[in-house]
Coordinates of C-alpha atoms in Angstrom, one line a residue:
M1 CA -43.4 99.7 -24.1
K2 CA -41.0 101.1 -21.4
I3 CA -41.8 103.9 -19.0
C4 CA -39.0 105.4 -16.6
T5 CA -38.8 108.6 -14.7
N6 CA -35.4 109.9 -13.4
C7 CA -37.2 110.5 -10.4
Q8 CA -38.2 107.1 -9.8
I9 CA -34.9 106.0 -10.0
K10 CA -33.1 108.2 -7.4
E11 CA -35.8 106.7 -5.2
D12 CA -34.8 103.4 -6.2
I13 CA -31.0 104.1 -5.4
K14 CA -31.8 106.2 -2.2
D15 CA -33.7 103.1 -0.4
F16 CA -31.6 100.0 -1.8
A17 CA -28.2 101.3 -3.1
L18 CA -27.4 104.6 -1.2
P19 CA -25.7 102.5 2.0
E20 CA -23.6 100.5 -0.2
I21 CA -22.5 103.2 -1.9
K22 CA -21.5 105.4 0.7
F23 CA -20.0 102.0 1.7
K24 CA -18.1 101.9 -1.4
F25 CA -16.9 105.5 -1.3
F26 CA -15.0 105.3 2.1
F27 CA -12.4 102.5 0.8
L28 CA -12.0 104.5 -2.5
P29 CA -8.1 105.4 -2.5
T30 CA -6.8 102.2 -4.5
I31 CA -8.0 98.9 -5.5
A32 CA -5.1 97.8 -3.3
E33 CA -6.4 99.2 0.0
I34 CA -10.3 98.1 -1.2
A35 CA -11.4 95.5 1.9
L36 CA -14.7 94.2 1.3
P37 CA -16.5 93.2 4.4
E38 CA -15.8 90.6 6.2
I39 CA -19.1 89.4 6.4
M40 CA -18.8 88.5 2.9
D41 CA -14.7 87.3 2.8
K42 CA -15.8 84.2 5.2
K43 CA -19.1 83.0 3.1
Q44 CA -18.8 79.9 1.2
V45 CA -21.4 79.7 -1.4
A46 CA -22.0 75.8 -3.1
I47 CA -23.0 75.7 -6.7
V48 CA -24.9 72.6 -8.0
G49 CA -24.5 72.7 -11.8
A50 CA -21.3 73.5 -14.0
G51 CA -23.7 74.5 -17.0
V52 CA -24.2 77.9 -18.2
S53 CA -26.4 79.4 -15.3
G54 CA -23.9 78.2 -12.5
L55 CA -20.6 79.4 -14.2
L56 CA -22.2 82.8 -13.9
A57 CA -23.2 82.4 -10.2
C58 CA -19.5 81.1 -9.8
K59 CA -18.1 84.3 -12.0
Y60 CA -20.4 86.8 -10.1
C61 CA -19.7 85.6 -6.4
L62 CA -16.3 85.5 -7.4
S63 CA -16.2 89.2 -8.4
K64 CA -17.7 90.3 -4.8
G65 CA -14.9 88.2 -2.4
F66 CA -17.3 85.1 -2.2
H67 CA -15.8 81.4 -1.9
P68 CA -18.0 79.3 -4.6
I69 CA -17.5 75.8 -4.5
V70 CA -19.4 74.7 -8.0
F71 CA -20.4 70.4 -7.9
D72 CA -21.4 68.5 -11.0
T73 CA -21.7 65.1 -11.9
E74 CA -20.1 65.7 -15.7
P75 CA -16.2 65.6 -16.1
D76 CA -16.3 68.4 -18.2
I77 CA -18.2 72.0 -17.8
G78 CA -21.8 72.7 -20.2
G79 CA -24.3 71.4 -18.4
V80 CA -26.7 70.7 -21.5
W81 CA -24.6 71.9 -23.9
A82 CA -21.7 68.8 -22.6
K83 CA -23.9 66.2 -24.1
T84 CA -25.4 66.6 -27.3
I85 CA -26.1 65.1 -30.6
K86 CA -23.3 65.9 -33.6
T87 CA -25.7 67.8 -35.6
T88 CA -27.1 70.3 -33.0
T89 CA -26.8 73.7 -33.0
L90 CA -27.5 76.6 -31.2
Q91 CA -31.3 77.7 -31.6
S92 CA -31.4 81.3 -30.5
P93 CA -29.2 83.3 -32.9
K94 CA -26.0 84.0 -31.9
P95 CA -26.2 87.8 -30.6
F96 CA -28.5 87.2 -28.3
Y97 CA -26.5 84.0 -26.8
Q98 CA -23.5 85.6 -25.5
F99 CA -22.1 86.8 -22.5
S100 CA -22.5 90.2 -21.9
D101 CA -18.3 91.0 -20.9
F102 CA -17.0 88.0 -22.8
P103 CA -18.5 88.0 -26.8
W104 CA -18.5 85.6 -29.1
P105 CA -14.9 85.1 -31.0
T106 CA -14.4 86.8 -34.3
S107 CA -13.6 83.4 -35.7
V108 CA -17.5 81.9 -34.8
T109 CA -19.3 83.4 -38.1
D110 CA -22.6 81.1 -38.1
V111 CA -25.4 82.9 -36.8
F112 CA -26.3 79.4 -34.9
P113 CA -22.8 77.8 -33.9
T114 CA -22.2 73.8 -33.2
G115 CA -22.4 72.5 -30.4
Q116 CA -19.1 71.9 -30.5
Q117 CA -18.2 75.7 -30.9
I118 CA -20.5 76.1 -28.0
R119 CA -18.5 74.1 -25.9
D120 CA -15.4 76.0 -26.9
Y121 CA -16.9 79.3 -26.1
L122 CA -17.9 78.5 -22.2
R123 CA -14.9 76.8 -21.9
S124 CA -13.0 79.7 -23.1
Y125 CA -15.2 82.0 -20.5
A126 CA -14.4 79.8 -18.2
T127 CA -10.8 79.9 -18.5
H128 CA -11.0 83.0 -18.8
F129 CA -12.3 84.5 -15.6
D130 CA -10.5 81.4 -14.0
L131 CA -13.4 79.2 -12.5
I132 CA -12.1 76.3 -13.1
P133 CA -10.3 75.5 -9.7
H134 CA -13.5 75.9 -8.4
I135 CA -15.3 73.3 -9.9
R136 CA -15.7 69.6 -8.4
F137 CA -15.9 67.3 -11.6
H138 CA -17.6 64.0 -10.9
S139 CA -19.2 65.1 -8.0
R140 CA -22.9 64.3 -8.0
V141 CA -25.1 66.0 -5.2
K142 CA -26.9 63.5 -3.2
G143 CA -28.9 66.1 -1.2
I144 CA -29.1 69.4 0.6
S145 CA -30.6 69.4 4.2
Y146 CA -30.8 72.8 6.5
D147 CA -30.0 73.0 9.7
G148 CA -31.1 76.2 11.1
P149 CA -34.4 77.9 12.4
S150 CA -37.5 77.2 10.9
S151 CA -39.2 79.4 8.2
E152 CA -42.9 78.6 9.1
T153 CA -43.5 82.0 11.3
W154 CA -41.0 84.1 9.5
S155 CA -42.2 87.6 8.3
L156 CA -38.7 88.4 6.6
W157 CA -36.7 85.7 4.5
N158 CA -34.4 83.5 7.0
G159 CA -36.3 85.4 9.6
T160 CA -33.8 88.7 9.3
G161 CA -34.3 90.0 5.6
E162 CA -30.6 89.6 5.6
P163 CA -28.9 86.7 3.3
F164 CA -26.6 85.2 6.0
P165 CA -28.9 85.4 9.4
P166 CA -27.0 84.5 12.6
E167 CA -28.0 81.1 12.8
G168 CA -28.6 78.5 9.7
K169 CA -26.4 76.8 7.1
W170 CA -27.0 74.0 4.9
N171 CA -25.2 70.6 4.5
V172 CA -24.4 69.3 0.8
T173 CA -23.6 65.8 0.4
V174 CA -21.4 65.1 -2.5
E175 CA -20.9 61.3 -3.6
S176 CA -17.7 61.0 -6.0
I177 CA -18.3 59.2 -9.0
Q178 CA -14.5 58.5 -9.3
T179 CA -14.4 57.0 -5.6
A180 CA -17.5 56.4 -4.6
T181 CA -17.3 58.4 -1.4
T182 CA -19.1 60.5 -0.1
Q183 CA -18.8 63.6 2.0
V184 CA -20.3 66.4 3.6
Y185 CA -19.9 70.3 2.4
T186 CA -21.2 72.9 5.3
V187 CA -22.2 76.2 3.5
D188 CA -23.6 79.7 4.2
F189 CA -26.0 79.8 0.5
V190 CA -26.8 77.3 -2.0
I191 CA -27.6 78.1 -5.3
L192 CA -29.2 75.4 -7.5
C193 CA -28.3 76.0 -11.0
L194 CA -30.0 72.7 -12.6
G195 CA -32.3 73.7 -14.8
R196 CA -35.0 72.3 -16.4
F197 CA -32.9 69.6 -18.4
K198 CA -31.1 66.3 -18.2
D199 CA -30.7 63.8 -15.4
V200 CA -34.4 62.9 -14.6
P201 CA -36.2 62.0 -18.3
N202 CA -39.8 62.4 -18.9
I203 CA -41.1 59.1 -20.0
P204 CA -44.9 58.7 -21.4
E205 CA -46.8 56.7 -19.4
F206 CA -48.7 53.7 -20.9
P207 CA -51.9 51.7 -19.8
A208 CA -51.0 47.9 -19.4
G209 CA -50.2 45.9 -22.1
K210 CA -49.7 48.9 -24.5
G211 CA -46.3 49.8 -23.3
P212 CA -42.6 49.5 -24.6
E213 CA -42.6 45.9 -22.6
V214 CA -44.4 44.5 -25.6
F215 CA -42.2 45.9 -28.9
R216 CA -39.5 43.9 -30.0
G217 CA -37.0 46.8 -30.7
Q218 CA -35.3 49.0 -28.7
V219 CA -36.5 52.0 -26.6
I220 CA -34.5 54.8 -25.5
H221 CA -34.4 58.2 -24.1
S222 CA -32.5 61.5 -25.8
M223 CA -30.7 61.7 -23.3
E224 CA -29.0 58.4 -23.5
Y225 CA -28.7 58.9 -27.4
A226 CA -27.4 62.2 -27.0
A227 CA -24.6 60.5 -24.3
M228 CA -23.4 58.1 -27.2
D229 CA -20.2 58.8 -28.8
A230 CA -21.1 60.1 -32.4
K231 CA -19.7 56.4 -33.8
V232 CA -21.5 54.3 -31.7
A233 CA -24.9 56.9 -31.9
E234 CA -24.0 55.8 -35.9
E235 CA -23.8 52.3 -35.4
F236 CA -27.3 52.4 -33.3
V237 CA -29.7 53.7 -35.6
K238 CA -27.5 52.3 -39.1
G239 CA -30.2 50.4 -41.7
K240 CA -32.9 50.6 -39.3
K241 CA -36.4 52.1 -39.2
V242 CA -36.4 54.7 -36.4
V243 CA -39.2 56.9 -35.2
V244 CA -38.6 59.8 -33.0
V245 CA -41.5 60.7 -30.9
G246 CA -41.7 64.7 -29.6
F247 CA -41.5 67.7 -32.1
G248 CA -39.2 70.1 -30.3
K249 CA -35.7 71.2 -30.8
T250 CA -33.6 67.6 -29.7
G251 CA -37.1 65.4 -31.9
L252 CA -36.0 68.0 -34.6
D253 CA -32.2 66.9 -34.5
I254 CA -32.4 63.7 -33.7
A255 CA -34.6 62.9 -36.8
R256 CA -32.1 65.0 -39.0
E257 CA -29.7 63.2 -38.1
C258 CA -31.2 59.8 -38.5
S259 CA -32.2 60.9 -42.0
S260 CA -28.6 61.4 -42.6
I261 CA -27.8 57.6 -41.8
N262 CA -30.6 56.0 -43.2
V263 CA -34.6 56.5 -43.5
S264 CA -36.1 57.7 -40.5
K265 CA -39.6 58.0 -39.6
F266 CA -40.3 61.1 -37.4
V267 CA -43.3 61.0 -35.5
E268 CA -45.2 64.3 -33.6
S269 CA -46.3 62.7 -30.6
H270 CA -47.2 63.8 -27.1
I271 CA -46.0 67.1 -27.4
K272 CA -48.1 69.5 -29.7
R273 CA -47.2 71.3 -32.7
K274 CA -45.0 73.7 -32.8
L275 CA -43.7 74.4 -37.0
P276 CA -47.1 76.7 -38.3
L277 CA -46.8 74.6 -41.7
T278 CA -50.0 73.7 -43.5
K279 CA -48.2 71.6 -46.1
F280 CA -47.2 69.3 -44.1
N281 CA -49.6 69.5 -42.2
I282 CA -48.4 70.4 -38.4
V283 CA -50.3 74.4 -37.8
P284 CA -50.2 75.1 -34.1
Q285 CA -53.7 75.2 -32.6
R286 CA -52.4 77.8 -29.8
S287 CA -51.7 81.0 -30.9
F288 CA -47.6 82.4 -31.8
S289 CA -47.9 84.7 -29.0
K290 CA -49.3 82.0 -26.5
D291 CA -45.8 79.9 -28.3
I292 CA -43.5 83.0 -26.9
R293 CA -45.1 83.6 -23.6
S294 CA -44.7 79.6 -22.4
C295 CA -41.2 79.4 -24.5
K296 CA -42.4 77.0 -26.7
I297 CA -40.8 78.7 -29.7
T298 CA -38.2 76.8 -32.0
Y299 CA -35.8 77.9 -34.4
L300 CA -34.8 75.4 -37.4
P301 CA -31.4 77.0 -38.4
N302 CA -31.3 74.8 -41.5
Q303 CA -35.3 74.2 -42.3
N304 CA -34.3 74.3 -46.1
D305 CA -32.2 71.4 -45.4
F306 CA -34.8 70.2 -42.7
F307 CA -37.9 69.8 -45.2
D308 CA -36.0 68.7 -47.7
E309 CA -35.5 66.0 -46.0
V310 CA -39.5 65.8 -45.6
E311 CA -40.0 65.6 -49.1
K312 CA -37.9 63.2 -49.9
G313 CA -39.5 60.8 -47.6
S314 CA -36.0 60.6 -45.6
I315 CA -38.0 62.2 -42.4
K316 CA -42.1 61.3 -42.3
L317 CA -44.0 63.5 -40.2
K318 CA -47.1 61.8 -38.3
K319 CA -49.2 64.2 -36.1
S320 CA -51.1 62.4 -33.1
Q321 CA -51.8 63.2 -29.9
T322 CA -51.5 60.0 -28.1
F323 CA -49.7 57.0 -29.0
S324 CA -49.0 53.1 -27.5
F325 CA -46.9 50.1 -28.5
Y326 CA -47.3 47.1 -30.6
N327 CA -44.7 43.9 -31.0
A328 CA -43.1 45.4 -34.4
G329 CA -43.6 49.0 -33.5
I330 CA -46.2 51.9 -32.6
L331 CA -49.8 52.7 -33.2
I332 CA -51.0 56.4 -33.4
G333 CA -54.0 58.0 -34.3
D334 CA -57.2 58.8 -31.9
D335 CA -58.1 55.1 -31.9
H336 CA -54.5 53.7 -32.1
S337 CA -55.5 52.1 -35.5
T338 CA -52.3 52.9 -37.2
Q339 CA -49.7 51.6 -37.3
I340 CA -46.1 52.5 -38.0
E341 CA -43.0 49.5 -38.3
A342 CA -40.1 50.4 -35.9
E343 CA -37.1 48.8 -34.9
V344 CA -35.6 51.7 -32.3
V345 CA -37.9 54.5 -30.9
I346 CA -36.1 57.6 -29.3
Y347 CA -38.2 59.9 -26.9
A348 CA -37.5 63.0 -27.0
T349 CA -40.3 64.0 -24.8
G350 CA -38.3 66.4 -22.0
F351 CA -37.5 65.9 -18.9
K352 CA -39.2 66.4 -15.3
G353 CA -37.4 69.1 -14.2
V354 CA -39.7 69.9 -10.9
Q355 CA -39.0 66.5 -9.9
K356 CA -35.1 67.0 -10.0
L357 CA -35.3 69.9 -8.1
K358 CA -37.7 68.6 -5.3
D359 CA -35.1 65.4 -4.9
I360 CA -32.5 67.3 -4.0
F361 CA -33.9 68.6 -0.8
E362 CA -33.7 65.8 1.6
S363 CA -36.4 68.1 3.8
S364 CA -39.9 67.2 2.4
R365 CA -41.5 70.3 3.1
F366 CA -39.0 72.1 1.2
G367 CA -39.6 69.7 -1.4
E368 CA -43.5 70.3 -1.4
F369 CA -42.4 74.1 -1.8
I370 CA -41.6 73.8 -4.5
A371 CA -44.0 71.3 -6.4
G372 CA -46.8 72.0 -4.9
S373 CA -48.2 74.1 -7.3
P374 CA -48.1 73.9 -10.9
R375 CA -45.2 76.3 -11.3
V376 CA -42.2 76.3 -9.5
P377 CA -43.2 79.3 -7.0
L378 CA -40.1 81.9 -6.8
Y379 CA -39.8 85.4 -6.6
R380 CA -38.4 86.9 -9.4
E381 CA -37.4 83.4 -10.6
C382 CA -34.7 82.6 -8.2
I383 CA -36.0 83.2 -4.6
H384 CA -38.6 80.8 -2.7
P385 CA -39.8 82.8 0.1
Q386 CA -39.7 80.2 2.6
I387 CA -36.5 78.3 1.7
P388 CA -34.0 80.0 3.4
Q389 CA -30.3 81.0 2.2
L390 CA -30.6 79.3 -1.5
A391 CA -31.3 80.5 -5.0
I392 CA -32.1 79.0 -7.9
I393 CA -31.3 80.1 -11.1
G394 CA -31.5 78.6 -14.7
F395 CA -34.9 77.1 -14.0
S396 CA -37.5 79.5 -15.4
E397 CA -36.9 79.7 -19.4
S398 CA -36.4 82.9 -21.2
L399 CA -36.3 82.7 -24.9
S400 CA -32.2 83.8 -23.8
N401 CA -31.3 81.9 -21.5
L402 CA -27.4 82.6 -21.5
Y403 CA -28.0 86.2 -20.8
I404 CA -31.0 86.2 -18.5
S405 CA -29.1 83.4 -16.1
E406 CA -26.7 86.2 -16.3
M407 CA -29.1 88.9 -15.0
R408 CA -30.3 86.5 -12.7
S409 CA -26.7 85.9 -11.1
K410 CA -26.0 90.0 -10.9
W411 CA -29.3 90.4 -9.2
L412 CA -28.4 87.7 -6.8
V413 CA -24.7 89.0 -5.9
A414 CA -26.2 92.2 -5.3
L415 CA -28.5 90.6 -2.8
L416 CA -26.2 88.6 -1.0
E417 CA -23.5 91.7 -0.9
G418 CA -26.3 93.6 0.9
V419 CA -27.1 96.2 -2.1
F420 CA -30.9 95.9 -1.8
K421 CA -33.3 93.7 0.5
L422 CA -35.7 91.6 -0.4
P423 CA -39.3 92.6 0.5
S424 CA -41.2 90.7 3.2
V425 CA -42.1 86.9 2.6
K426 CA -46.3 88.2 2.4
E427 CA -45.4 90.8 0.1
M428 CA -43.3 88.1 -2.3
Q429 CA -45.7 85.5 -2.0
K430 CA -48.9 87.9 -3.2
D431 CA -46.1 89.1 -6.3
I432 CA -45.3 85.2 -6.9
V433 CA -49.7 84.6 -7.0
Q434 CA -49.8 87.9 -9.6
W435 CA -47.6 86.3 -11.7
D436 CA -49.3 82.9 -11.6
D437 CA -52.4 84.3 -12.2
Y438 CA -50.9 86.0 -15.3
M439 CA -49.1 82.7 -16.3
N440 CA -52.5 81.2 -16.3
Q441 CA -54.3 83.4 -18.1
S442 CA -51.9 83.8 -20.8
T443 CA -50.7 79.9 -21.6
G444 CA -53.3 78.2 -20.7
E445 CA -52.1 74.1 -20.6
Y446 CA -48.7 75.5 -20.4
H447 CA -49.1 76.9 -17.0
Y448 CA -46.5 74.5 -15.3
R449 CA -43.9 75.8 -17.7
S450 CA -41.7 78.4 -15.6
S451 CA -41.2 80.8 -18.6
I452 CA -41.3 84.8 -18.6
G453 CA -41.5 84.4 -22.4
A454 CA -42.1 87.9 -23.9
L455 CA -41.8 89.5 -20.7
E456 CA -37.5 89.6 -20.7
I457 CA -37.4 93.4 -21.2
W458 CA -40.1 94.4 -18.2
Y459 CA -38.7 91.6 -15.9
N460 CA -34.8 92.7 -16.6
D461 CA -36.1 96.5 -15.6
Q462 CA -37.1 94.7 -12.4
L463 CA -33.9 93.6 -11.9
C464 CA -32.0 96.4 -12.9
K465 CA -34.0 98.7 -10.7
A466 CA -33.7 96.6 -7.5
M467 CA -29.4 97.3 -8.2
G468 CA -30.3 100.9 -8.4
M469 CA -29.4 100.7 -11.9
N470 CA -31.2 102.0 -14.6
P471 CA -33.1 100.2 -16.6
M472 CA -33.5 102.3 -20.3
R473 CA -30.5 100.9 -21.0
K474 CA -30.2 102.4 -24.8
N475 CA -29.5 105.7 -26.1
G476 CA -32.5 108.1 -26.6
P477 CA -36.5 107.4 -25.6
L478 CA -36.8 105.9 -29.5
A479 CA -34.5 103.6 -29.4
N480 CA -35.0 102.0 -26.1
L481 CA -39.0 102.0 -27.6
F482 CA -38.1 100.4 -30.9
E483 CA -34.7 98.7 -31.0
P484 CA -34.2 95.0 -29.7
Y485 CA -32.7 94.4 -26.1
G486 CA -30.1 92.2 -25.9
P487 CA -27.0 91.2 -23.9
I488 CA -24.5 93.8 -25.2
D489 CA -26.9 96.2 -23.6
Y490 CA -26.7 95.2 -20.2
T491 CA -22.6 94.9 -19.9
K492 CA -22.5 97.7 -17.8
I493 CA -25.2 96.6 -15.4
E494 CA -22.5 95.3 -12.2
A495 CA -23.7 93.5 -9.4

């Protein structure tokens, strides 16, 4: 339930936004005469990743006069959407996966748009807000290093509580994939938009003698499969017995695609059950609410089509917590006694997102800050209290990742602009511990996942309050209590 009083909102504005409001009124005459503070006009922000979160961070930095430069290894924007298999569709309903100020075009009528439609949508957004000139494609960030005072004794973030303290810069080492040359960029702030996916695949470990080295077929990760051209992927699995390990969205998509080419075996293993279907013996052991809190809900846009293939035998579902290899396929079951023949095994087992974040820091100390607990310890899922002049957007999951990343981008840019200040390091750490305790109690074995799950509305309320905005986005108390919240409700939220 959302509870709000005008008194509290006015206090928030008084404490955090009033100096900025006064400043804006002082320079009110015409748009041409509005001058952003000199401190912002000169600040350069490095953004790592040109996926959804990177595009949003770039857009909102530009809107406030900062100078963003975005680095991405790919030749185009899109992040995970840049490499998806042919049959992949959006797993969230379209109204909950859109930019607040750039709705889907009317030409896209499907509730779950295709991967190509999503890529076109992201390209239109980047073109509309002129983001492409600020992106350096084919650019791999090899590491980032901080040149400034130590954070070990700070009582305030950055030592001063300001986003841009008198001392401190980040050096971003970037390698051009095309020319194999390296360049170092010195910037005032870094935003990591790496997400949980891509680059560092999560490969199961096996006892000696039971790993893929004993298997005569081919073993690849879903990342490699998704990177294939559609025709190459078709030829890769055509006429072969295929086992897909994993029961997430990617696993479902790959299994369905393989079944349309030839008979495919689909093995649910390593990742626990998701779909509550007694008929196919895949009833989950955990509760539905735990699935929501840990962001492990999977939509099946074409579920009838998928389970028609299961009925026909094109897709075979097998449930197992573990598996290993033998020369002609894989072994499943508690005692690994059940043999399943295979010529191709595809791991749909996810990615090591925390490892990817940790590895980007040249400082082992900062890397330990990131990976030193079950979850990445971030205040408001964006700021680490002891890592200066840096934010992370898009790593923590939600049920509507796009618009949550947009809210975080607005919140972060408001912080950079000076609309509000962060609490002390001690208070931020206390808040992180409380959030960690909640996740531990509510999600159990999925404690490690950085997720806001079922608390999206509460989370957005905190961001709105910090920015001096009314978190009650609907017209009237009943609407605020009972109507679902989505991106359009936050259209008028400006950093």
